[in-house]
C-alpha positions as a printed Julia matrix, in Angstrom:
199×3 Matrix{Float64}:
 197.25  28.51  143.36
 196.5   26.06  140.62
 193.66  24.78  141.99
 192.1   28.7   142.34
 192.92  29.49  138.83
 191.15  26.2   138.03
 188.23  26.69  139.6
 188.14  30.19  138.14
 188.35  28.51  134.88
 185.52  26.46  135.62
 183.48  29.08  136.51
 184.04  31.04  133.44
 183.76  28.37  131.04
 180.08  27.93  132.32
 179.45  31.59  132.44
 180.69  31.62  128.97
 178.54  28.7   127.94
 175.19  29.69  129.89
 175.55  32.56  127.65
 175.69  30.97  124.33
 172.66  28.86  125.5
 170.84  31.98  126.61
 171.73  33.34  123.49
 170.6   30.9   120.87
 167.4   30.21  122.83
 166.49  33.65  123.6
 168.17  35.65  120.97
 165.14  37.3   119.73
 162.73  37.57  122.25
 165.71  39.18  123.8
 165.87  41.75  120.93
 162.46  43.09  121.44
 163.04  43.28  125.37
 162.28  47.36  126.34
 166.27  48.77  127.17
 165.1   49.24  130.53
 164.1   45.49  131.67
 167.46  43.8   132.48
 168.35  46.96  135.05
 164.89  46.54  136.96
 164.91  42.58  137.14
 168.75  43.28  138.73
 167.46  45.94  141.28
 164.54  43.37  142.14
 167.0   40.95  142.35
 169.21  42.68  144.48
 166.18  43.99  146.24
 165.11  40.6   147.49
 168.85  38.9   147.9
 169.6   42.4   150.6
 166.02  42.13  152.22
 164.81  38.32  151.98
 161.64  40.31  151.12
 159.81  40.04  147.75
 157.44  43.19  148.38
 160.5   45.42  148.7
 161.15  45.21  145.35
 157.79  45.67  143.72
 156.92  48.8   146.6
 157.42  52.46  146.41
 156.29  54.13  149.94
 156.43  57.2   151.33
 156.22  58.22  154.78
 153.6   60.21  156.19
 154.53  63.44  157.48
 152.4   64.79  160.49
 152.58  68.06  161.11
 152.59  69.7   164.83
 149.14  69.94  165.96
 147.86  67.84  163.97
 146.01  64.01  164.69
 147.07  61.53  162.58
 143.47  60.76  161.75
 143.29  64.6   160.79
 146.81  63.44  158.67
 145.43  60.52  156.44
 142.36  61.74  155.98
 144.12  64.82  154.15
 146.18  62.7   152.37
 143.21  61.14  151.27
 141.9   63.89  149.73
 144.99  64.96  148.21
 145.25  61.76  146.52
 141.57  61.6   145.02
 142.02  65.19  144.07
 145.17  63.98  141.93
 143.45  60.48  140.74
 140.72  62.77  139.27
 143.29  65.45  137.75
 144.89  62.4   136.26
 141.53  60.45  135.07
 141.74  57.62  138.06
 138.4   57.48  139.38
 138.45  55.8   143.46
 136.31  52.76  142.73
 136.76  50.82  146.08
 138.09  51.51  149.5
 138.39  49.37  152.26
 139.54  50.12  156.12
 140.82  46.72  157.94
 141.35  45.62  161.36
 144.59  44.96  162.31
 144.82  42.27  165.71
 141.3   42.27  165.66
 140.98  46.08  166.13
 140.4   49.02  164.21
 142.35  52.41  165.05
 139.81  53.54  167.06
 139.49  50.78  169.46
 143.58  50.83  169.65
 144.98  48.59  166.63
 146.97  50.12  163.88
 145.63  51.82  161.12
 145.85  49.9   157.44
 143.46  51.5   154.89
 143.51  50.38  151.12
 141.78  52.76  148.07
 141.58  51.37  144.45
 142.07  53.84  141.52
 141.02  53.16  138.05
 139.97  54.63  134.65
 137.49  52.05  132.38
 139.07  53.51  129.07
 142.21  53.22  129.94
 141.65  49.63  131.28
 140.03  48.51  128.18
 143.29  49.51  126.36
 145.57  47.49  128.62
 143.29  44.96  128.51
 142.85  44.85  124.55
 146.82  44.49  124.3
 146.89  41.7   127.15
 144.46  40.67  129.65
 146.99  39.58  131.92
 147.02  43.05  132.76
 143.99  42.66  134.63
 146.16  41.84  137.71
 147.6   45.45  138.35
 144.3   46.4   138.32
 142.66  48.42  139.92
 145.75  51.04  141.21
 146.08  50.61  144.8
 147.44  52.6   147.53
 147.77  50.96  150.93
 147.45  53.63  154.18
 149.55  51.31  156.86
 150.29  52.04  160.48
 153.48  50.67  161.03
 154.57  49.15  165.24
 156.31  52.82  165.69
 153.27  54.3   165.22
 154.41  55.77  161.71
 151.99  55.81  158.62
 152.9   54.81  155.42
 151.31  55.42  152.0
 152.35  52.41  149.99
 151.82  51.67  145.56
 152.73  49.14  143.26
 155.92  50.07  141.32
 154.81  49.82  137.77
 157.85  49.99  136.07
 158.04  46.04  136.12
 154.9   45.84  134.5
 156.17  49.56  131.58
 159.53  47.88  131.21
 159.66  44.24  132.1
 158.68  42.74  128.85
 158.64  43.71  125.23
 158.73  47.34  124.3
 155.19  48.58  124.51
 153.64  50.37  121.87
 153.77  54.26  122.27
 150.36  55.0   123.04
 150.2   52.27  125.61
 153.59  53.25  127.02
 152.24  56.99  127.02
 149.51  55.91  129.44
 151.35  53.71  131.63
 153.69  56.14  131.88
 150.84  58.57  133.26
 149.4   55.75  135.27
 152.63  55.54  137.01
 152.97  59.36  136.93
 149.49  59.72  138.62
 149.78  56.82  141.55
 153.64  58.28  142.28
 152.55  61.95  142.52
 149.62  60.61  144.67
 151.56  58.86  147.24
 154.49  61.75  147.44
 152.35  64.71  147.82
 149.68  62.75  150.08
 152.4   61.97  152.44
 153.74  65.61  152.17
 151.29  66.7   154.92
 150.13  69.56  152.04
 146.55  70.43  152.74
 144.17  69.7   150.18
 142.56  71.8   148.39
């Protein structure tokens, strides 16, 4: 029993310590950290340590719903148009789009379906870029269209609240387009898989 409470000891003593370092070192670029940062970088944490799976924690998907009747070519490509229709509403302009083989095939000749479209807006860019051009690497918005083994489809984005809430508060205009960013690349992916028709 004394050795437990020991150890226990031990353990808090450092805890208590690794705080005090943490604190002195990082006191005040702590201070300016947005309220929000320490929850995500647990969830990713927790995220990874559950799945072994880095992605998982920087992924929001949603699954495609196929309605009776309906070919799940006839399905993505009415996603697809429900998500342009809301990157436009929003100011997000497609700029690429790619469709890949998967096992050497494409849908068509058998292999599973993975489709990737990029998103952007050039004025909005230039305003993420004039605060940090490390920003360049979320860019452009992406949505990846992926055919899982079960023969599901999955409409896949980049959760963006590491890069909203991760770091230093943002200013308000830049946090009021991120925000809509994020807004705009959510709603795309939720009512895309919906199996709404476009209009």
């Amino acid at each position: 029993m004394n050795f437990l409470k020991g150890i226990l000891s031990l353990i808090g003593a450092i805890v208590v310590i690794a705080g005090l370092i943490i604190g002195v070192k990082y006191g005040s670029s702590m201070a300016k950290m947005d309220s929000q940062s320490l929850g995500l970088y647990m969830k990713m944490a927790d995220d990874v340590l559950t799945t072994g799976d880095p992605a998982k924690g920087m992924i929001i998907k949603r699954k495609l719903v196929i309605e009776d009747g309906t070919s799940k070519e006839e399905a993505i490509q009415n996603a697809i148009e429900v998500m342009d229709e809301i990157g436009e509403n929003y100011g997000l302009a497609k700029v690429d789009e790619k469709t890949m083989p998967r096992g050497g095939k494409f849908m068509k000749d058998g292999g599973l379906y993975t489709h990737i479209r990029s998103y952007c807006s050039p004025s909005i860019a230039d305003i993420f870029l004039a605060y940090s051009g490390e920003f360049v690497g979320f860019m452009p918005c992406r949505v990846g269209i992926v055919e899982d083994k079960n023969g599901d489809i999955w409409l896949y984005t980049m959760n963006l609240d590491m890069m909203i809430h991760g770091g230093h508060t943002l200013p308000p205009k830049l946090l009021e387009y991120a925000n809509n960013v994020k807004d705009a690349m959510v709603k795309m992916i939720t009512d895309g898989a919906a199996g709404e028709i476009a209009e």
